[in-house]
PDB file of C-alpha atoms in Angstrom:
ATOM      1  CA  UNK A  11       0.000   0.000   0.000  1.00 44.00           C
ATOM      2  CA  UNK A  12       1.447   3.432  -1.346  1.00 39.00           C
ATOM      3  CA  UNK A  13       1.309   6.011   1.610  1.00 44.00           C
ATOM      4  CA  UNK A  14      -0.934   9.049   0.262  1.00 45.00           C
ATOM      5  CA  UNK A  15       1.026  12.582  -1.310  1.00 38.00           C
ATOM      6  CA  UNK A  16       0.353  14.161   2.146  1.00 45.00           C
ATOM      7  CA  UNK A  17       3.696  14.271   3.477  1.00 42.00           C
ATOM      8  CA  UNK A  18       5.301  14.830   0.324  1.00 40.00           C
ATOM      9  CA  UNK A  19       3.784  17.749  -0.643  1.00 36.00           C
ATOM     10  CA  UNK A  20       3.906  18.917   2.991  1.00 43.00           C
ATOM     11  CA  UNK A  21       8.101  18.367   2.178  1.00 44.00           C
ATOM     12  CA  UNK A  22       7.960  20.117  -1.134  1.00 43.00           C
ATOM     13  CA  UNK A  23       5.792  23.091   0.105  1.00 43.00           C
ATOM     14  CA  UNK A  24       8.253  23.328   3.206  1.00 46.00           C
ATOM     15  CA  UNK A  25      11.664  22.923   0.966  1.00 49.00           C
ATOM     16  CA  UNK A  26      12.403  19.924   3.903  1.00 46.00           C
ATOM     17  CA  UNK A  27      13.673  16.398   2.828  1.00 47.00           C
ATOM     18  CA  UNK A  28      11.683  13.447   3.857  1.00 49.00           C
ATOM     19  CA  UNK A  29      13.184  10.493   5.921  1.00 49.00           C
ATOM     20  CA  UNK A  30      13.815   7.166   4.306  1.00 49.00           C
ATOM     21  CA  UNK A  31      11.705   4.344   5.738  1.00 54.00           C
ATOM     22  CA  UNK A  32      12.813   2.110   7.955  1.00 71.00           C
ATOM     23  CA  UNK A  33      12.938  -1.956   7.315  1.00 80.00           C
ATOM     24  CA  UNK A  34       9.174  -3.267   7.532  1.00 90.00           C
ATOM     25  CA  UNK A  35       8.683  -4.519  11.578  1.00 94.00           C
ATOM     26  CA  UNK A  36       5.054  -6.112  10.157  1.00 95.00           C
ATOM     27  CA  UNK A  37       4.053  -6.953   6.875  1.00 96.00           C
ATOM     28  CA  UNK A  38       0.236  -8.255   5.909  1.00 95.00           C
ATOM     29  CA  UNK A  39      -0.035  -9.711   2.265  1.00 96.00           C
ATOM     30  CA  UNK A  40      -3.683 -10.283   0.844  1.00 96.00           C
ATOM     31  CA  UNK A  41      -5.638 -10.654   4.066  1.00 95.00           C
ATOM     32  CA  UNK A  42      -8.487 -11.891   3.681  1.00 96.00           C
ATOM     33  CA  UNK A  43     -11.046 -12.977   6.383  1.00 95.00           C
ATOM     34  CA  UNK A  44     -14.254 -14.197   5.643  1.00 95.00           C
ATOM     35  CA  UNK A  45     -17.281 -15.685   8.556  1.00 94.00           C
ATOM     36  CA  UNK A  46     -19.454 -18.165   6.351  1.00 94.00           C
ATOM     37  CA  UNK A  47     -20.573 -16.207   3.410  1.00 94.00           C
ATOM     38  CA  UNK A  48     -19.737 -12.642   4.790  1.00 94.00           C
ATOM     39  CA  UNK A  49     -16.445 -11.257   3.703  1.00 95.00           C
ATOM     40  CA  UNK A  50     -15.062  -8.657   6.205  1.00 94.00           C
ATOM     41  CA  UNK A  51     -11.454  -8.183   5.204  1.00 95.00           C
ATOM     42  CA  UNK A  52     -10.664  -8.041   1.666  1.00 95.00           C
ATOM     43  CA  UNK A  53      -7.298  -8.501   0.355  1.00 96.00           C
ATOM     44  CA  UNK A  54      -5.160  -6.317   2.762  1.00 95.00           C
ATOM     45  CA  UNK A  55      -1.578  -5.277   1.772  1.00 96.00           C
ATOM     46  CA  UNK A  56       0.568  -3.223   4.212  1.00 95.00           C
ATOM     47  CA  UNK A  57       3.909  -2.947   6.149  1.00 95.00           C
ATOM     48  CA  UNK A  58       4.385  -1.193   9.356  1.00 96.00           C
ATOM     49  CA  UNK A  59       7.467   0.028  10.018  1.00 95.00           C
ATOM     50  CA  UNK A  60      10.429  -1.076  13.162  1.00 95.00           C
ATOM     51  CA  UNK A  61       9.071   1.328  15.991  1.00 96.00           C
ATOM     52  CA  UNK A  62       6.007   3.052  14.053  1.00 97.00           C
ATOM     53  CA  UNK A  63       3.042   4.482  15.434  1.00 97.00           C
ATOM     54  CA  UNK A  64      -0.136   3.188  13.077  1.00 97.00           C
ATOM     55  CA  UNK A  65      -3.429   4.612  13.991  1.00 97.00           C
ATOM     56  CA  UNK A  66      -6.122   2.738  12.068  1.00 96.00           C
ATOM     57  CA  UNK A  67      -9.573   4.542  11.635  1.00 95.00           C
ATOM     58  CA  UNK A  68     -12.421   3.339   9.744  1.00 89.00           C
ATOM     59  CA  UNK A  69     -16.516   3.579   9.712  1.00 85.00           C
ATOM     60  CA  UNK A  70     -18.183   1.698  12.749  1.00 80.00           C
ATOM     61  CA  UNK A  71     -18.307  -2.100  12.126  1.00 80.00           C
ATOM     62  CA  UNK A  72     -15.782  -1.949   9.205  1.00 83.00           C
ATOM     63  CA  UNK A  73     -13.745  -4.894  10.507  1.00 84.00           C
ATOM     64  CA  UNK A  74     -10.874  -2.797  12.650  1.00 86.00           C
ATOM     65  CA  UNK A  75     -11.183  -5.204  15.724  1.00 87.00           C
ATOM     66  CA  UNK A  76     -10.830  -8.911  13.180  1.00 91.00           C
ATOM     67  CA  UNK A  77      -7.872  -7.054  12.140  1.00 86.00           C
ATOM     68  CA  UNK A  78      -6.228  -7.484  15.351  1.00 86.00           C
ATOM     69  CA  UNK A  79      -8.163 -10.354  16.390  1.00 88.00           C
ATOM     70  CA  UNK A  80      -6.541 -11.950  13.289  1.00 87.00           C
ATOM     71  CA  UNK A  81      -2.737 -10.404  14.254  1.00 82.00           C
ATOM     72  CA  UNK A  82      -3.148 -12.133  17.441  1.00 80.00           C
ATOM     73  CA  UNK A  83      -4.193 -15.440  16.385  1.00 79.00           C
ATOM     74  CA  UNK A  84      -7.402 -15.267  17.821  1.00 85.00           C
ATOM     75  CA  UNK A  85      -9.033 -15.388  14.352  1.00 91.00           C
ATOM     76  CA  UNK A  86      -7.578 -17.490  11.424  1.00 92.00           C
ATOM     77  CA  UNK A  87      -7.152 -15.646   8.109  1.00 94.00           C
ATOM     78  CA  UNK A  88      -9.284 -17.021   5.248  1.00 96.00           C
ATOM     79  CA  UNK A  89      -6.286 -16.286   3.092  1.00 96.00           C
ATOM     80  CA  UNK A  90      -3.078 -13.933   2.874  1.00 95.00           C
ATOM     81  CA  UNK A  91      -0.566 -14.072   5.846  1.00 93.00           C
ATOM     82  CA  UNK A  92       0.696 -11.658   8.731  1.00 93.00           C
ATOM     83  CA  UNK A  93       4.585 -11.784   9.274  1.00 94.00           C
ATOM     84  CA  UNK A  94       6.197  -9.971  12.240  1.00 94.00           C
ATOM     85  CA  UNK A  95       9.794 -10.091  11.824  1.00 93.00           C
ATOM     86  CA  UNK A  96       9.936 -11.558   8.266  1.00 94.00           C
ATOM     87  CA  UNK A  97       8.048 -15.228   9.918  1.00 94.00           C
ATOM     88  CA  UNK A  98       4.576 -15.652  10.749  1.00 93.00           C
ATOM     89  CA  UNK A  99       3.031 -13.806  13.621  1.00 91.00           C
ATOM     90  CA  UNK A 100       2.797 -16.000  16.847  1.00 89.00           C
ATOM     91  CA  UNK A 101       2.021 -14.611  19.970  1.00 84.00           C
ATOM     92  CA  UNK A 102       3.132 -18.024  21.852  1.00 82.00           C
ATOM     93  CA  UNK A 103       6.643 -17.182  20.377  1.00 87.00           C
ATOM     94  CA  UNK A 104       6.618 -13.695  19.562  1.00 90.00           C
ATOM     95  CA  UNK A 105       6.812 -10.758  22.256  1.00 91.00           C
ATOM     96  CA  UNK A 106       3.700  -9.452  21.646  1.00 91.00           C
ATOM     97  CA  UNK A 107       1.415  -7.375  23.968  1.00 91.00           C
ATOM     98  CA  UNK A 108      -2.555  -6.216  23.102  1.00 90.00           C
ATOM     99  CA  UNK A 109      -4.820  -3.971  24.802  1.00 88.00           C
ATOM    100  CA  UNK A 110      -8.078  -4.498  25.097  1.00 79.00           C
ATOM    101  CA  UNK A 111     -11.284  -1.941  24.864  1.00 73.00           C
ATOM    102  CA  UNK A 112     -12.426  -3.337  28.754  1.00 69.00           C
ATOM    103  CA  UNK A 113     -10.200  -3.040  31.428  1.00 69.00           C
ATOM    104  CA  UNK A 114      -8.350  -5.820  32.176  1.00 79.00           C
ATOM    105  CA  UNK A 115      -6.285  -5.319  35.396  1.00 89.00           C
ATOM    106  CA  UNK A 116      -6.262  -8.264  38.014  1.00 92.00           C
ATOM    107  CA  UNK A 117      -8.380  -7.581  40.720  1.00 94.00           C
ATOM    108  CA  UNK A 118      -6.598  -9.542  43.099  1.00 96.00           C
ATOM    109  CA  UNK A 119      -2.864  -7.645  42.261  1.00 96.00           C
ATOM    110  CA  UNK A 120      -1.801  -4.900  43.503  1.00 97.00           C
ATOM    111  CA  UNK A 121      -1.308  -2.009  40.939  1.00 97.00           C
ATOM    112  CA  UNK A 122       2.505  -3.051  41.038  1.00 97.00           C
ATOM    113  CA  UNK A 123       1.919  -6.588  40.753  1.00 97.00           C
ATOM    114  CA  UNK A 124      -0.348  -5.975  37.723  1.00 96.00           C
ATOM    115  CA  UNK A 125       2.310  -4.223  36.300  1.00 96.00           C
ATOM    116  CA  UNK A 126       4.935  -7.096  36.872  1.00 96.00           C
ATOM    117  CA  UNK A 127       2.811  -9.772  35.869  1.00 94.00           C
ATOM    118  CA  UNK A 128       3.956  -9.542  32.306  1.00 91.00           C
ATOM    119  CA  UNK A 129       7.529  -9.631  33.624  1.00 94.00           C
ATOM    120  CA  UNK A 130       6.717 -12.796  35.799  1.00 92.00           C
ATOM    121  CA  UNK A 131       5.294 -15.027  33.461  1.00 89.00           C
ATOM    122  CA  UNK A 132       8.415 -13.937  31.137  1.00 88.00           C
ATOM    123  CA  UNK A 133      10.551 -15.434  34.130  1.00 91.00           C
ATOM    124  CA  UNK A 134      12.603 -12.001  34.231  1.00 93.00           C
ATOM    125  CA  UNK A 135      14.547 -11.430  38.155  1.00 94.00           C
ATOM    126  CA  UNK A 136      12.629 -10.041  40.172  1.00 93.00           C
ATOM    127  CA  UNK A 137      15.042  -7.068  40.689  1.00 94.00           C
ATOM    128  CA  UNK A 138      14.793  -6.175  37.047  1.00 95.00           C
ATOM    129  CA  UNK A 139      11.107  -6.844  36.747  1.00 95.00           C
ATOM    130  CA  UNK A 140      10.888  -4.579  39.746  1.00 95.00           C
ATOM    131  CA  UNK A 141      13.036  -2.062  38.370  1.00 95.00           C
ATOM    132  CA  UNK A 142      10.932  -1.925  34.742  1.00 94.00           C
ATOM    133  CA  UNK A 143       7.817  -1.935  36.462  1.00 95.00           C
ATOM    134  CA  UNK A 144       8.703   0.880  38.924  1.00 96.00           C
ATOM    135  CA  UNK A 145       9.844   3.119  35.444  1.00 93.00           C
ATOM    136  CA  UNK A 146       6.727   2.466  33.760  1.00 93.00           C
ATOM    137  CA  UNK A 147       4.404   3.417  36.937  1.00 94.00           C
ATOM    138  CA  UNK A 148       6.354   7.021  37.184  1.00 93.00           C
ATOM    139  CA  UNK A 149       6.250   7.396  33.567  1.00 89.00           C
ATOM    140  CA  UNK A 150       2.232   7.225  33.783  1.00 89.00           C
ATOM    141  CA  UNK A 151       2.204   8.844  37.225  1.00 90.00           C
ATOM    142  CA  UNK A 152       0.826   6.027  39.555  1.00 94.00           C
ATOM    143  CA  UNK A 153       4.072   5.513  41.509  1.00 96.00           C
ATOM    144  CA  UNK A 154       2.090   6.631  45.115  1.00 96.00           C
ATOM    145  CA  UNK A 155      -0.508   4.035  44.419  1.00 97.00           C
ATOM    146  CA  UNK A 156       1.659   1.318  43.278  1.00 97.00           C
ATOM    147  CA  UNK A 157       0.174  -0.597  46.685  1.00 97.00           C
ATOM    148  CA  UNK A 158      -3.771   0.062  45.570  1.00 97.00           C
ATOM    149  CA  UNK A 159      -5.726  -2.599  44.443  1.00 97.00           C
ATOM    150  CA  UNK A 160      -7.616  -2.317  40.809  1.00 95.00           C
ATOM    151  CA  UNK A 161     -10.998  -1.754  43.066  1.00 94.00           C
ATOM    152  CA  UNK A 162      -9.388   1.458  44.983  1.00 96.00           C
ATOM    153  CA  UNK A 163      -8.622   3.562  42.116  1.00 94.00           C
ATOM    154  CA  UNK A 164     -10.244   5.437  39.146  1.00 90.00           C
ATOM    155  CA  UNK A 165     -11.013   4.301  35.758  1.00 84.00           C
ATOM    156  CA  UNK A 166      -8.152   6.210  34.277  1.00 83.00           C
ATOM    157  CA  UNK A 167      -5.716   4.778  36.739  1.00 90.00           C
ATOM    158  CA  UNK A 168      -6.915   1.231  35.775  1.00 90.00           C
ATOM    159  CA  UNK A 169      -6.476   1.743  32.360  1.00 87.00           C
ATOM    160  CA  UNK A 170      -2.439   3.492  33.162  1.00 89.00           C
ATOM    161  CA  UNK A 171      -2.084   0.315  34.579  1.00 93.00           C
ATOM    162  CA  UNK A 172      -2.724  -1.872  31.846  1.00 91.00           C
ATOM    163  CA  UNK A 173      -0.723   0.458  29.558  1.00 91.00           C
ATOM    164  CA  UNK A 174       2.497   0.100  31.850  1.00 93.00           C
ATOM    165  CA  UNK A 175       1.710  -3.748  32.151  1.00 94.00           C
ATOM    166  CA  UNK A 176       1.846  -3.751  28.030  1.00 92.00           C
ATOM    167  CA  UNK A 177       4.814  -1.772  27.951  1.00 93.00           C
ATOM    168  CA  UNK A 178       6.372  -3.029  30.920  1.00 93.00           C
ATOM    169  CA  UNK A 179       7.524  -6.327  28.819  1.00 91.00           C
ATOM    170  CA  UNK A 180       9.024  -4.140  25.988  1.00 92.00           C
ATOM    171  CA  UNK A 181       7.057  -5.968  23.360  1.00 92.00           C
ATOM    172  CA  UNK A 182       8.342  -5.666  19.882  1.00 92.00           C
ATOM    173  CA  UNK A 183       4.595  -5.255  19.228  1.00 94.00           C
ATOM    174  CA  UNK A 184       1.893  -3.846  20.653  1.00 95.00           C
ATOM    175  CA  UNK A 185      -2.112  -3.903  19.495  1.00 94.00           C
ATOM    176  CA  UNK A 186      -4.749  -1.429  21.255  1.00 94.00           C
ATOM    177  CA  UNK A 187      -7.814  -1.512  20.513  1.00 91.00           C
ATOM    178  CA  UNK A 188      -9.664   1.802  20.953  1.00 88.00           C
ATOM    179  CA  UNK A 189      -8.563   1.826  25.029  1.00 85.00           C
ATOM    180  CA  UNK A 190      -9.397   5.043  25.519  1.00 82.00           C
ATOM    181  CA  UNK A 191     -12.804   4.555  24.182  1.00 72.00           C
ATOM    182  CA  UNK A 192     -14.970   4.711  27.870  1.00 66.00           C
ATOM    183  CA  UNK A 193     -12.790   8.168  28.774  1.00 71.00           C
ATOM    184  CA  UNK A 194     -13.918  11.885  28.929  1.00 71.00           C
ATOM    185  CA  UNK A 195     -11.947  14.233  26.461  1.00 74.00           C
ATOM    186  CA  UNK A 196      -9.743  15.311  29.515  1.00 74.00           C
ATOM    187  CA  UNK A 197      -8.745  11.920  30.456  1.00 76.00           C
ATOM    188  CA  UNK A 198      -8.090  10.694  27.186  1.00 80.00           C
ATOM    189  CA  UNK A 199      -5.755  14.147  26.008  1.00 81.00           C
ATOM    190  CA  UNK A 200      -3.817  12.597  29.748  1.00 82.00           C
ATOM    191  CA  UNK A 201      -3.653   9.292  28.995  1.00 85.00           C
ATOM    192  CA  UNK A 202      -2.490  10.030  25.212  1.00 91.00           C
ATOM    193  CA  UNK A 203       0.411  11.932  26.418  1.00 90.00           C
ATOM    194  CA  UNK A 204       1.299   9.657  28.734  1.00 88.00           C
ATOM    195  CA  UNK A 205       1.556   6.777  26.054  1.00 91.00           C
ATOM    196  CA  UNK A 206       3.857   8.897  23.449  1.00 93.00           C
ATOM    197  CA  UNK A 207       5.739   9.074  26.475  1.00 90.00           C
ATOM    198  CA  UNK A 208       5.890   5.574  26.974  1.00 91.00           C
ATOM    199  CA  UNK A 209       6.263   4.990  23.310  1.00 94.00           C
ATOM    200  CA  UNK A 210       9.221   7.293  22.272  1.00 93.00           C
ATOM    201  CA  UNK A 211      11.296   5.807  25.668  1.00 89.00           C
ATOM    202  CA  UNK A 212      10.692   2.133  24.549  1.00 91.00           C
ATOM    203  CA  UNK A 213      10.697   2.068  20.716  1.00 93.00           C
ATOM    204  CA  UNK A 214       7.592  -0.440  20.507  1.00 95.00           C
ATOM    205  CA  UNK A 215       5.680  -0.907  17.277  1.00 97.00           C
ATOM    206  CA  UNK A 216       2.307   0.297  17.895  1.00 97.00           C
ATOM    207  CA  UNK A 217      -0.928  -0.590  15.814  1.00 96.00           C
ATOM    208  CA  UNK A 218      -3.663   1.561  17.480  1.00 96.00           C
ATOM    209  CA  UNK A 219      -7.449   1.109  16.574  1.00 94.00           C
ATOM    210  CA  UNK A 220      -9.644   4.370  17.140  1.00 93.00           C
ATOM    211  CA  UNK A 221     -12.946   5.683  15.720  1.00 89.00           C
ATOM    212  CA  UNK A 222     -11.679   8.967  16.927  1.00 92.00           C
ATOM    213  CA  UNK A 223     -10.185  11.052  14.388  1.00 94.00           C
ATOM    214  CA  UNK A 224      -8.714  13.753  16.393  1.00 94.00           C
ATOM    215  CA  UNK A 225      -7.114  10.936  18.264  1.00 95.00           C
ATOM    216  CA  UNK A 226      -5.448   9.499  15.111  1.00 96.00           C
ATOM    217  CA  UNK A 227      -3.736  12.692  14.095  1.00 97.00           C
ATOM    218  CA  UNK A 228      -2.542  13.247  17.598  1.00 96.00           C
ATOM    219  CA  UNK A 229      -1.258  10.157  18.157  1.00 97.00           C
ATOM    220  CA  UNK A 230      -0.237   8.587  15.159  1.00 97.00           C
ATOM    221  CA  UNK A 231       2.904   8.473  12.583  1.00 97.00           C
ATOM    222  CA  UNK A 232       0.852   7.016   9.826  1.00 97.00           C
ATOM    223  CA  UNK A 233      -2.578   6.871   9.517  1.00 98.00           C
ATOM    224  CA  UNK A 234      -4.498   4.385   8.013  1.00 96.00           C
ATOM    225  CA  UNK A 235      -7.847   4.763   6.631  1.00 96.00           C
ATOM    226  CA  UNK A 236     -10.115   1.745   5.929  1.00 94.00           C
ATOM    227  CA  UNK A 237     -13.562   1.423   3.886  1.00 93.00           C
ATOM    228  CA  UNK A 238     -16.459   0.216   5.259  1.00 90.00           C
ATOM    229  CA  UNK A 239     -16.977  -3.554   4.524  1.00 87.00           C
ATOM    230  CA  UNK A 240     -15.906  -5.707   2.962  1.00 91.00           C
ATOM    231  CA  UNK A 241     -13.036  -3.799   4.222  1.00 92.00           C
ATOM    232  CA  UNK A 242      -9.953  -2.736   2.077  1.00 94.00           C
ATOM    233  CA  UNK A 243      -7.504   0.165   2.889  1.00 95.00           C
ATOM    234  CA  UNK A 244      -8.630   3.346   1.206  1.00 94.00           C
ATOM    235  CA  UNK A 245      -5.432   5.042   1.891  1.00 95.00           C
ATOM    236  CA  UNK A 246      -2.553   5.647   4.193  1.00 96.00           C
ATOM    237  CA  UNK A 247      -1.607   9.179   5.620  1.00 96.00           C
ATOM    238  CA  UNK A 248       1.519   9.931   6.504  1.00 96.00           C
ATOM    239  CA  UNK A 249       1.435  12.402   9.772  1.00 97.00           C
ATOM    240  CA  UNK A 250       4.649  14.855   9.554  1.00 95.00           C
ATOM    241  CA  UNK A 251       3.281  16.842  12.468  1.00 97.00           C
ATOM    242  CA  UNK A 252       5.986  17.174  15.231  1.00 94.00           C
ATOM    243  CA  UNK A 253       5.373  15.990  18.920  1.00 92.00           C
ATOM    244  CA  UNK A 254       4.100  17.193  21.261  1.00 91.00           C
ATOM    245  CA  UNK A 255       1.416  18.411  18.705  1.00 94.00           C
ATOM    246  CA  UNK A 256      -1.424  21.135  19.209  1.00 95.00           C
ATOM    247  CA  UNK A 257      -5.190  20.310  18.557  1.00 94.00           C
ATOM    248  CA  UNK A 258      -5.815  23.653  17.322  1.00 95.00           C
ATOM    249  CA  UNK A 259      -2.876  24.812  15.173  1.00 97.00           C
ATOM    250  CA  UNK A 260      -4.085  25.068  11.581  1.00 97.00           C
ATOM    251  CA  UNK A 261      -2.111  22.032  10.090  1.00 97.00           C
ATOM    252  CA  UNK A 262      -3.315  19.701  13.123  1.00 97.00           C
ATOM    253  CA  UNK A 263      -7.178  21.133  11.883  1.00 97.00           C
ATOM    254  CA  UNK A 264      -6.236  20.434   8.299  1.00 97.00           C
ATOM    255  CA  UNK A 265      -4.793  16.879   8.880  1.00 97.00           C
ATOM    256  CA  UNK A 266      -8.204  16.188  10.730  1.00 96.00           C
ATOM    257  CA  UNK A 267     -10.318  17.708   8.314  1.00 95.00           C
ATOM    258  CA  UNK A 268      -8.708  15.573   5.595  1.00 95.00           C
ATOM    259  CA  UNK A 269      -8.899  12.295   7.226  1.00 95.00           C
ATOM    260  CA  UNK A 270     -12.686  13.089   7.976  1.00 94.00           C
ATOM    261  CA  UNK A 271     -12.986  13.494   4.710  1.00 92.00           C
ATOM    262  CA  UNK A 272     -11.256  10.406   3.517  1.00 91.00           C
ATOM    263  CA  UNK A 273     -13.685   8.787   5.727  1.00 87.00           C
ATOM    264  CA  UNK A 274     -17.096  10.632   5.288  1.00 72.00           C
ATOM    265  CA  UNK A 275     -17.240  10.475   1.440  1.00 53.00           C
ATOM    266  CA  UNK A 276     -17.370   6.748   0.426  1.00 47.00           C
TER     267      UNK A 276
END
């Protein structure tokens, strides 16, 4: 998949030279997914680059969550394959890490332990699992409550703890899908900062599902726009905005009011 002439002209108008690309991290080649007679995704082709940030925005129901449902194994594709790493994705052998739309902290952990658990199962020392763990909770601000249990704290806390869980394990992937969903504007402006944050210190991959298009542009490198079903990609957008980036300068508005556009008129 071509990226769109959004960056490039953006480098022409600006006299600037555009980065080359760095070697693919994922690459999906004619995914197709089908449930009985109903064809959802049809013929996918794209690569994600080593340490991207893809935000993938669509229509409602287009097919964003059997995407990553299909990434992580959880669905088998109809045809096409998903390769991480030049191989075939597999979570059992692959350090992948995926956040879910519910909140999925264990009640019966501390928020520390939460954050650990990753590390745990991964057999890392404790020291070092410790130490990681310890990072990631200052980075999202919930070092004073690293002793509360998921029950004692606020939505938003519960869902910085599942984002420093994913990130505690320094996957080489990571798949969210629309986690700030549930979250006032406030909240979710918070907790985006907080994951560029987590992002630019650990260098993960990130694939990052959103209906939210003022989300996308904030957060996201590359943009990805998909059709409504059977679902193909319509385009991809590259985002040449610089971080930390402002909701109401005019190119963040004219980024946004492309993409809407991209998405509105089918």
């Amino acid at each position: 998949m071509r990226l769109t002439t959004w960056s490039t002209i953006r480098c022409k108008k600006e006299g600037t030279k555009c980065k080359r690309k760095k070697e693919a991290k994922v690459k999906v080649i004619g995914l197709t997914k089908k449930f009985g007679d109903l064809l959802v995704l049809d013929n996918l082709n794209f690569e994600v680059r080593e340490g991207e940030f893809l935000c993938i925005v669509g229509p409602t129901g287009c097919g964003k969550t059997t995407f990553l449902n299909t990434l992580t194994k959880l669905y088998v594709p109809t045809a096409g394959e998903i390769l991480v790493n030049g191989i075939p994705v597999d979570p059992k052998t692959q350090n992948i890490s995926y956040i879910f739309q519910e909140y999925s902290a264990y009640p019966w952990l501390t928020v520390k332990e939460n954050v650990m658990w990753g590390l745990k199962i991964k057999k890392v020392p404790a020291k070092e699992a410790e130490e990681s763990a310890m990072e990631m909770l200052d980075i999202v601000g919930l070092t004073k409550f690293q002793d509360y249990y998921p029950g004692q704290i606020s939505v938003s806390m519960l869902q910085r703890v599942v984002i420093a869980r994913a990130f505690a394990t320094r996957p080489e992937l990571l798949l969210m899908d629309e986690p700030y969903g549930q979250l006032d504007i406030d909240l979710r402006f918070r907790l985006e900062d907080e994951l560029l944050k987590l992002w630019e210190r650990t260098g993960t991959t990130v694939l990052f599902i959103t209906h939210n298009i003022e989300e996308a542009v904030y957060l996201g490198q590359n943009i990805m726009v998909l059709t409504n079903k059977p679902t193909s990609i319509k385009t991809v957008i590259q985002n040449p905005l610089p971080l930390p980036r402002d909701v109401m300068a005019q190119d963040f508005v004219e980024l946004r009011e492309h993409v809407t556009d991209l998405i509105k008129w089918w």
